[in-house]
Amino acid sequence: MSKPDGRLRLGVNVDHVATVRNARGGAHPDPVRAALLAADAGADGITAHLREDRRHISDEDIARLMTELKIPLNLEMAATEEMLSIALRHKPHAVCLVPEKRQERTTEGGLDVAGGHNYLAPYVRQLVDAGIRVSMFIEADARQLYASHSLGAPVVELHTGAYCEQPPGPTREAQLTRLQIAAAHAAKIGLECHAGHGLGFDTVKPVAAIPTLVELNIGHFLVGEAIFTGFESAIRQMRVAMDEARSPIKVRA
Ligand code: PXP
């Protein structure tokens, strides 16, 4: 849901706090503590991806996030029976269905909702029936938008990876145009539109300026930036960048 004041929501992804923790196998740094700090710093929601291989977020992290967070949890997961039963047990505010391959370093590319329509349908239906807001993590592509809509998912999240990977210049601009067109299209067919993946201070503003976007989900950059300026400060700076991108142009008298 968009914020009552029309501001773009910021979902902070805490996966990579868990990546650092898991490098040593102990309890520090705690992604739940990071999530609570993110809430204090202005995050509107927390995102966490429970991967099949549990390489970062653990089952216990999800259980603790569910009990300790006072802001909504967006659980990212693959469409598998195991993940579905976890989601139905915890009933987070939102579930974002993502593609997952064991060998990938991160979520490479969006979910092929058009190609996997029949496979995905029962997952979307059961999650929606449980009162969970379902989003589909897709490429900025009209076919994927229509397929998500026809499945009854109320939300799509556009994959911004292809845009963020480009150097500044025409190729990045072309990817931005794709995102702008898809976000406008999503709103036209009644889908709430989010975006995320790979966003940082140098890439966030043009995306945040897309008027039909309701939420951005950002993680890796913020966790990396925390090394230099602290997690809270990085989140606050990101919030400012997003607000600046949305503020109306001041016309001089
Ligand atoms: N949105 C989705 C659906 C994702 O899978 C991820 C990465 O886990 C993100 C947003 C955040 O991406 P990043 O960590 O690159 O900011």
Coordinates of C-alpha atoms and ligand atoms in Angstrom, one line a residue:
M1 CA 0.0 0.0 0.0
S2 CA 1.3 3.5 -0.8
K3 CA 2.0 5.8 2.2
P4 CA -0.9 8.1 3.0
D5 CA 1.4 11.1 2.2
G6 CA 2.2 9.6 -1.2
R7 CA 5.8 9.1 -0.3
L8 CA 7.7 6.2 -1.9
R9 CA 8.1 3.4 0.7
L10 CA 11.6 2.1 1.5
G11 CA 11.9 -1.6 2.2
V12 CA 15.3 -2.5 3.6
N13 CA 16.7 -5.9 2.8
V14 CA 18.8 -7.4 5.6
D15 CA 20.0 -10.5 3.8
H16 CA 23.6 -9.4 3.7
V17 CA 23.8 -8.7 7.4
A18 CA 23.2 -12.5 7.7
T19 CA 25.8 -13.1 5.0
V20 CA 28.4 -11.5 7.2
R21 CA 27.2 -13.4 10.3
N22 CA 27.2 -16.7 8.5
A23 CA 30.8 -16.2 7.3
R24 CA 31.8 -17.0 10.9
G25 CA 28.9 -19.2 11.9
G26 CA 28.1 -17.3 15.1
A27 CA 25.3 -14.9 16.0
H28 CA 26.9 -11.5 15.1
P29 CA 26.0 -9.4 13.3
D30 CA 22.3 -10.1 13.9
P31 CA 20.0 -9.3 11.0
V32 CA 17.0 -8.8 13.4
R33 CA 19.0 -6.1 15.2
A34 CA 19.7 -4.5 11.9
A35 CA 16.1 -4.7 10.9
L36 CA 15.1 -2.9 14.2
L37 CA 17.7 -0.3 13.5
A38 CA 16.5 0.1 10.0
A39 CA 12.9 0.7 11.3
D40 CA 14.3 3.5 13.6
A41 CA 16.2 5.0 10.7
G42 CA 13.0 5.3 8.6
A43 CA 12.5 2.0 6.8
D44 CA 8.8 1.4 6.0
G45 CA 9.3 -2.3 5.8
I46 CA 11.9 -5.1 6.0
T47 CA 12.7 -7.6 3.3
A48 CA 14.4 -10.9 3.9
H49 CA 15.0 -13.7 1.4
L50 CA 14.8 -17.2 2.8
R51 CA 16.7 -19.2 0.2
E52 CA 16.4 -22.9 -0.2
D53 CA 20.1 -23.3 0.7
R54 CA 19.8 -20.9 3.7
R55 CA 22.9 -19.2 2.6
H56 CA 22.0 -16.0 4.5
I57 CA 18.6 -15.6 6.3
S58 CA 17.7 -18.6 8.5
D59 CA 14.3 -20.0 9.5
E60 CA 15.0 -18.7 13.0
D61 CA 15.6 -15.2 11.6
I62 CA 12.2 -15.2 9.9
A63 CA 10.5 -16.4 13.2
R64 CA 12.3 -13.6 15.1
L65 CA 11.5 -10.9 12.5
M66 CA 7.8 -11.9 12.7
T67 CA 7.7 -11.5 16.5
E68 CA 10.1 -8.5 17.0
L69 CA 9.3 -6.2 14.0
K70 CA 6.7 -3.5 14.3
I71 CA 6.9 -2.7 10.6
P72 CA 5.8 -5.0 7.8
L73 CA 7.9 -8.0 6.7
N74 CA 8.2 -8.8 3.0
L75 CA 9.4 -12.4 2.8
E76 CA 11.1 -13.2 -0.5
M77 CA 11.0 -16.8 -1.5
A78 CA 10.9 -19.3 -4.4
A79 CA 7.6 -20.9 -5.3
T80 CA 8.3 -24.3 -3.6
E81 CA 6.1 -26.4 -1.3
E82 CA 8.6 -26.0 1.6
M83 CA 8.6 -22.2 1.3
L84 CA 4.8 -22.1 0.9
S85 CA 4.3 -23.9 4.1
I86 CA 6.7 -21.6 5.9
A87 CA 4.9 -18.5 4.6
L88 CA 1.5 -19.9 5.5
R89 CA 2.7 -20.7 9.0
H90 CA 4.2 -17.2 9.6
K91 CA 1.8 -15.1 7.5
P92 CA 4.1 -12.2 6.9
H93 CA 2.5 -9.0 5.5
A94 CA 3.9 -9.7 2.1
V95 CA 5.5 -12.5 0.0
C96 CA 7.6 -11.7 -3.0
L97 CA 7.9 -14.7 -5.3
V98 CA 11.4 -14.8 -6.8
P99 CA 13.3 -17.2 -9.1
E100 CA 16.0 -19.2 -7.4
K101 CA 18.9 -21.1 -8.8
R102 CA 21.4 -22.7 -6.4
Q103 CA 24.5 -21.6 -8.3
E104 CA 23.6 -17.9 -8.7
R105 CA 25.3 -15.3 -6.6
T106 CA 22.1 -13.3 -6.3
T107 CA 18.6 -13.2 -7.9
E108 CA 19.6 -13.1 -11.5
G109 CA 16.7 -11.9 -13.6
G110 CA 13.0 -11.9 -12.9
L111 CA 10.5 -14.7 -12.5
D112 CA 9.1 -16.1 -15.7
V113 CA 5.5 -15.7 -14.7
A114 CA 4.2 -16.0 -18.3
G115 CA 6.1 -19.3 -18.9
G116 CA 5.3 -20.6 -15.4
H117 CA 1.7 -19.5 -15.2
N118 CA 0.1 -22.9 -14.4
Y119 CA 2.9 -23.9 -11.9
L120 CA 2.7 -20.6 -10.1
A121 CA -1.1 -20.3 -10.0
P122 CA -1.8 -22.4 -6.8
Y123 CA 1.1 -20.7 -4.9
V124 CA -0.3 -17.2 -5.6
R125 CA -3.9 -18.4 -4.8
Q126 CA -3.0 -20.0 -1.5
L127 CA -0.9 -17.0 -0.4
V128 CA -3.6 -14.5 -1.4
D129 CA -6.3 -16.6 0.3
A130 CA -4.2 -16.4 3.5
G131 CA -4.4 -12.6 3.4
I132 CA -0.7 -12.2 2.3
R133 CA 0.1 -9.5 -0.2
V134 CA 1.8 -11.3 -3.0
S135 CA 4.2 -9.7 -5.4
M136 CA 5.9 -11.1 -8.4
F137 CA 9.6 -10.2 -9.0
I138 CA 9.7 -9.7 -12.8
E139 CA 11.6 -8.1 -15.6
A140 CA 10.1 -4.8 -16.9
D141 CA 8.1 -6.6 -19.6
A142 CA 4.5 -6.3 -20.6
R143 CA 4.0 -10.1 -20.9
Q144 CA 5.2 -10.6 -17.4
L145 CA 2.9 -7.8 -16.2
Y146 CA -0.2 -9.3 -17.8
A147 CA 0.7 -12.8 -16.6
S148 CA 1.1 -11.5 -13.0
H149 CA -2.2 -9.7 -13.2
S150 CA -4.0 -12.7 -14.6
L151 CA -2.7 -14.8 -11.7
G152 CA -4.4 -12.4 -9.2
A153 CA -1.2 -11.1 -7.7
P154 CA -1.9 -7.5 -6.5
V155 CA 1.8 -6.4 -6.7
V156 CA 4.7 -6.6 -9.0
E157 CA 8.3 -5.8 -8.3
L158 CA 10.4 -4.7 -11.3
H159 CA 14.0 -6.0 -11.4
T160 CA 16.3 -3.0 -11.6
G161 CA 19.5 -5.1 -12.0
A162 CA 19.8 -4.6 -15.7
Y163 CA 19.5 -0.8 -15.2
C164 CA 22.0 -0.7 -12.3
E165 CA 24.6 -2.8 -14.1
Q166 CA 24.9 -0.4 -17.0
P167 CA 27.4 2.5 -16.8
P168 CA 25.9 6.0 -17.0
G169 CA 24.9 6.7 -20.6
P170 CA 22.6 5.6 -23.3
T171 CA 22.4 2.0 -22.3
R172 CA 21.5 2.8 -18.8
E173 CA 18.9 5.3 -20.1
A174 CA 17.4 2.6 -22.3
Q175 CA 17.0 0.4 -19.3
L176 CA 15.4 3.2 -17.3
T177 CA 12.9 3.8 -20.1
R178 CA 12.0 0.1 -19.9
L179 CA 11.3 0.5 -16.2
Q180 CA 9.3 3.7 -16.7
I181 CA 7.1 2.1 -19.4
A182 CA 6.5 -1.0 -17.3
A183 CA 5.7 1.0 -14.1
A184 CA 3.2 3.1 -16.0
H185 CA 1.7 0.0 -17.6
A186 CA 1.4 -1.8 -14.2
A187 CA -0.5 1.1 -12.7
K188 CA -2.8 1.2 -15.8
I189 CA -3.8 -2.5 -15.4
G190 CA -4.3 -2.1 -11.6
L191 CA -1.1 -3.5 -10.2
E192 CA 0.8 -1.9 -7.4
C193 CA 4.3 -1.5 -8.6
H194 CA 7.6 -1.9 -6.6
A195 CA 11.2 -2.0 -7.8
G196 CA 14.5 -3.2 -6.6
H197 CA 17.9 -4.9 -7.0
G198 CA 21.3 -3.3 -7.2
L199 CA 20.1 0.2 -6.3
G200 CA 22.6 2.6 -4.8
F201 CA 23.0 6.3 -4.3
D202 CA 24.1 6.8 -7.9
T203 CA 21.2 4.9 -9.4
V204 CA 18.3 5.4 -7.1
K205 CA 17.0 8.9 -8.0
P206 CA 15.8 8.3 -11.6
V207 CA 14.0 5.1 -10.4
A208 CA 12.5 6.9 -7.4
A209 CA 11.2 9.6 -9.7
I210 CA 9.0 7.2 -11.6
P211 CA 5.6 8.4 -10.3
T212 CA 3.7 5.1 -10.3
L213 CA 6.3 3.3 -8.2
V214 CA 5.1 2.7 -4.6
E215 CA 8.0 1.0 -3.0
L216 CA 11.8 0.3 -3.5
N217 CA 13.6 -2.6 -1.9
I218 CA 17.2 -2.0 -1.2
G219 CA 19.8 -4.1 0.6
H220 CA 23.3 -4.9 -0.6
F221 CA 24.4 -1.3 -1.1
L222 CA 23.1 -0.2 2.3
V223 CA 24.8 -3.0 4.1
G224 CA 28.1 -2.2 2.2
E225 CA 27.7 1.5 2.9
A226 CA 27.2 0.7 6.6
I227 CA 30.9 -0.2 6.7
F228 CA 31.8 3.4 6.0
T229 CA 29.0 5.5 7.5
G230 CA 26.9 3.2 9.6
F231 CA 23.6 1.4 8.7
E232 CA 21.3 4.1 10.1
S233 CA 23.1 6.9 8.3
A234 CA 23.1 5.0 5.0
I235 CA 19.4 4.4 5.3
R236 CA 18.7 8.0 6.1
Q237 CA 20.7 9.2 3.1
M238 CA 18.8 6.8 0.9
R239 CA 15.6 8.1 2.3
V240 CA 16.7 11.7 1.5
A241 CA 17.7 10.7 -2.1
M242 CA 14.3 9.1 -2.6
D243 CA 12.4 12.1 -1.3
E244 CA 14.5 14.5 -3.3
A245 CA 13.7 12.6 -6.5
R246 CA 10.0 12.8 -5.7
S247 CA 9.9 16.5 -4.6
P248 CA 8.2 18.8 -7.0
I249 CA 10.5 21.0 -9.1
K250 CA 10.8 24.4 -7.5
V251 CA 10.0 27.1 -10.0
R252 CA 11.7 30.5 -9.3
A253 CA 9.4 33.5 -9.1
Ligands
PXP1 N1 14.1 -7.1 -4.4 C1 14.2 -8.4 -4.6 C2 13.0 -9.2 -5.1 C3 15.5 -9.1 -4.4 O1 15.6 -10.4 -4.7 C4 16.5 -8.3 -3.9 C5 17.8 -9.0 -3.6 O2 17.7 -10.0 -2.6 C6 16.3 -7.0 -3.7 C7 15.1 -6.4 -3.9 C8 17.4 -6.1 -3.1 O3 18.5 -6.1 -3.9 P1 19.9 -5.5 -3.4 O4 20.3 -6.3 -2.3 O5 20.8 -5.6 -4.6 O6 19.6 -4.1 -3.1

